[in-house]
Amino acid sequence: MSAPARVEATATTLDWIARLQAMHGPLAFYQSGGCCEGSAPLCYARAELRVGPHDVLLGEIGGSPFYIRENQFEYWRHTQLIIDVVKGGGEGFSLEGPEGISFITRSRVFTDEEVAELAALGEPPRAA
């Protein structure tokens, strides 16, 4: 059994990622924890997302890197983030807002076995 992904996307999310990539080119995601977007995953044109040394690369969804701030990672480390879509545009900075949808984060707690598998792999890498 292989370790679970720290971040996954629903089929609907993957469809929207493909649509947004067709419109905007390569994308990147950032799990917000700030005041502007609450805890929503933000979608950016990849060239516009600036990551720093305190950001953690959780994985990829739809071929797009997915980052989270290290203090947010500490809060979420025991869960798998599952990125989904709901109707209703966000009022913020994310590319999907004008399309009448919003990305949202759902989660599930890792099992004890999954925690052990993830620990054996080590920490996810920090952004350069």
mmCIF file of C-alpha atoms in Angstrom, residues 9-120:
data_model
loop_
_atom_site.group_PDB
_atom_site.id
_atom_site.type_symbol
_atom_site.label_atom_id
_atom_site.label_comp_id
_atom_site.label_asym_id
_atom_site.label_seq_id
_atom_site.Cartn_x
_atom_site.Cartn_y
_atom_site.Cartn_z
ATOM 1 C CA ALA A 9 -9.263 16.887 -6.173
ATOM 2 C CA THR A 10 -12.755 15.742 -7.074
ATOM 3 C CA ALA A 11 -13.602 14.937 -10.688
ATOM 4 C CA THR A 12 -15.529 18.202 -10.941
ATOM 5 C CA THR A 13 -12.523 20.110 -9.648
ATOM 6 C CA LEU A 14 -10.253 18.429 -12.200
ATOM 7 C CA ASP A 15 -12.682 19.428 -14.951
ATOM 8 C CA TRP A 16 -12.591 23.062 -13.777
ATOM 9 C CA ILE A 17 -8.804 23.014 -13.537
ATOM 10 C CA ALA A 18 -8.633 21.898 -17.176
ATOM 11 C CA ARG A 19 -11.036 24.690 -18.209
ATOM 12 C CA LEU A 20 -9.086 27.317 -16.291
ATOM 13 C CA GLN A 21 -5.784 26.049 -17.731
ATOM 14 C CA ALA A 22 -7.227 26.440 -21.227
ATOM 15 C CA MET A 23 -8.071 30.069 -20.408
ATOM 16 C CA HIS A 24 -5.079 31.092 -18.294
ATOM 17 C CA GLY A 25 -2.259 28.614 -18.951
ATOM 18 C CA PRO A 26 -0.441 26.720 -16.189
ATOM 19 C CA LEU A 27 -1.985 27.101 -12.730
ATOM 20 C CA ALA A 28 -0.887 26.852 -9.116
ATOM 21 C CA PHE A 29 -2.906 26.594 -5.912
ATOM 22 C CA TYR A 30 -2.337 28.038 -2.469
ATOM 23 C CA GLN A 31 -4.309 26.977 0.600
ATOM 24 C CA SER A 32 -5.166 30.308 2.138
ATOM 25 C CA GLY A 33 -5.293 30.812 5.836
ATOM 26 C CA GLY A 34 -5.497 34.563 5.777
ATOM 27 C CA CYS A 35 -8.101 37.194 6.409
ATOM 28 C CA CYS A 36 -9.021 37.881 2.775
ATOM 29 C CA GLU A 37 -10.072 34.420 1.673
ATOM 30 C CA GLY A 38 -10.614 32.570 4.928
ATOM 31 C CA SER A 39 -9.397 29.036 4.411
ATOM 32 C CA ALA A 40 -10.216 28.699 0.715
ATOM 33 C CA PRO A 41 -7.802 27.236 -1.813
ATOM 34 C CA LEU A 42 -6.752 30.027 -4.146
ATOM 35 C CA CYS A 43 -6.102 29.383 -7.840
ATOM 36 C CA TYR A 44 -3.535 31.541 -9.639
ATOM 37 C CA ALA A 45 -1.794 31.659 -12.969
ATOM 38 C CA ARG A 46 1.383 29.780 -12.060
ATOM 39 C CA ALA A 47 3.665 32.669 -13.022
ATOM 40 C CA GLU A 48 1.773 34.975 -10.637
ATOM 41 C CA LEU A 49 2.064 32.863 -7.485
ATOM 42 C CA ARG A 50 5.115 33.736 -5.428
ATOM 43 C CA VAL A 51 5.996 31.112 -2.879
ATOM 44 C CA GLY A 52 8.518 31.586 -0.119
ATOM 45 C CA PRO A 53 10.700 29.528 2.189
ATOM 46 C CA HIS A 54 7.831 29.059 4.666
ATOM 47 C CA ASP A 55 5.520 27.509 2.077
ATOM 48 C CA VAL A 56 5.128 23.740 1.758
ATOM 49 C CA LEU A 57 4.418 21.872 -1.472
ATOM 50 C CA LEU A 58 1.653 19.404 -0.548
ATOM 51 C CA GLY A 59 1.394 17.835 -3.993
ATOM 52 C CA GLU A 60 -0.358 18.437 -7.286
ATOM 53 C CA ILE A 61 -3.953 18.485 -8.453
ATOM 54 C CA GLY A 62 -4.695 18.420 -12.157
ATOM 55 C CA GLY A 63 -0.980 18.852 -12.863
ATOM 56 C CA SER A 64 -0.892 22.063 -10.828
ATOM 57 C CA PRO A 65 1.281 22.451 -7.713
ATOM 58 C CA PHE A 66 -0.575 22.944 -4.441
ATOM 59 C CA TYR A 67 1.117 24.917 -1.659
ATOM 60 C CA ILE A 68 0.274 25.720 1.939
ATOM 61 C CA ARG A 69 1.971 27.935 4.523
ATOM 62 C CA GLU A 70 3.972 25.838 7.008
ATOM 63 C CA ASN A 71 1.912 26.982 10.018
ATOM 64 C CA GLN A 72 -1.263 25.971 8.164
ATOM 65 C CA PHE A 73 0.369 22.654 7.281
ATOM 66 C CA GLU A 74 0.987 22.023 10.985
ATOM 67 C CA TYR A 75 -2.719 22.565 11.612
ATOM 68 C CA TRP A 76 -3.816 20.328 8.695
ATOM 69 C CA ARG A 77 -1.012 17.700 8.720
ATOM 70 C CA HIS A 78 -3.275 14.957 10.108
ATOM 71 C CA THR A 79 -5.775 15.354 7.271
ATOM 72 C CA GLN A 80 -5.985 14.845 3.554
ATOM 73 C CA LEU A 81 -7.205 17.982 1.806
ATOM 74 C CA ILE A 82 -9.846 17.293 -0.834
ATOM 75 C CA ILE A 83 -10.448 20.205 -3.172
ATOM 76 C CA ASP A 84 -14.007 20.491 -4.412
ATOM 77 C CA VAL A 85 -16.182 23.019 -6.240
ATOM 78 C CA VAL A 86 -19.374 24.776 -5.216
ATOM 79 C CA LYS A 87 -21.610 27.155 -7.144
ATOM 80 C CA GLY A 88 -21.184 30.813 -6.377
ATOM 81 C CA GLY A 89 -18.259 33.001 -7.255
ATOM 82 C CA GLY A 90 -15.777 34.015 -4.674
ATOM 83 C CA GLU A 91 -15.218 37.660 -3.956
ATOM 84 C CA GLY A 92 -11.471 37.460 -3.938
ATOM 85 C CA PHE A 93 -8.356 36.840 -5.909
ATOM 86 C CA SER A 94 -8.875 33.304 -7.196
ATOM 87 C CA LEU A 95 -9.208 32.714 -10.961
ATOM 88 C CA GLU A 96 -12.394 30.651 -10.749
ATOM 89 C CA GLY A 97 -14.531 33.403 -9.158
ATOM 90 C CA PRO A 98 -15.667 35.029 -12.415
ATOM 91 C CA GLU A 99 -16.831 31.602 -13.637
ATOM 92 C CA GLY A 100 -19.546 31.462 -10.964
ATOM 93 C CA ILE A 101 -17.886 28.774 -8.880
ATOM 94 C CA SER A 102 -15.568 28.578 -5.891
ATOM 95 C CA PHE A 103 -13.000 26.006 -4.907
ATOM 96 C CA ILE A 104 -13.459 24.760 -1.365
ATOM 97 C CA THR A 105 -11.415 22.537 0.915
ATOM 98 C CA ARG A 106 -12.919 19.440 2.434
ATOM 99 C CA SER A 107 -10.833 17.092 4.521
ATOM 100 C CA ARG A 108 -10.642 13.672 6.045
ATOM 101 C CA VAL A 109 -8.482 12.508 8.920
ATOM 102 C CA PHE A 110 -5.708 10.088 7.953
ATOM 103 C CA THR A 111 -5.871 6.612 9.473
ATOM 104 C CA ASP A 112 -3.099 5.525 11.855
ATOM 105 C CA GLU A 113 -1.658 3.382 9.070
ATOM 106 C CA GLU A 114 -1.621 6.328 6.666
ATOM 107 C CA VAL A 115 0.068 8.530 9.271
ATOM 108 C CA ALA A 116 2.812 5.920 9.638
ATOM 109 C CA GLU A 117 3.253 5.696 5.845
ATOM 110 C CA LEU A 118 3.482 9.465 5.516
ATOM 111 C CA ALA A 119 5.970 9.662 8.400
ATOM 112 C CA ALA A 120 8.163 7.104 6.640
#
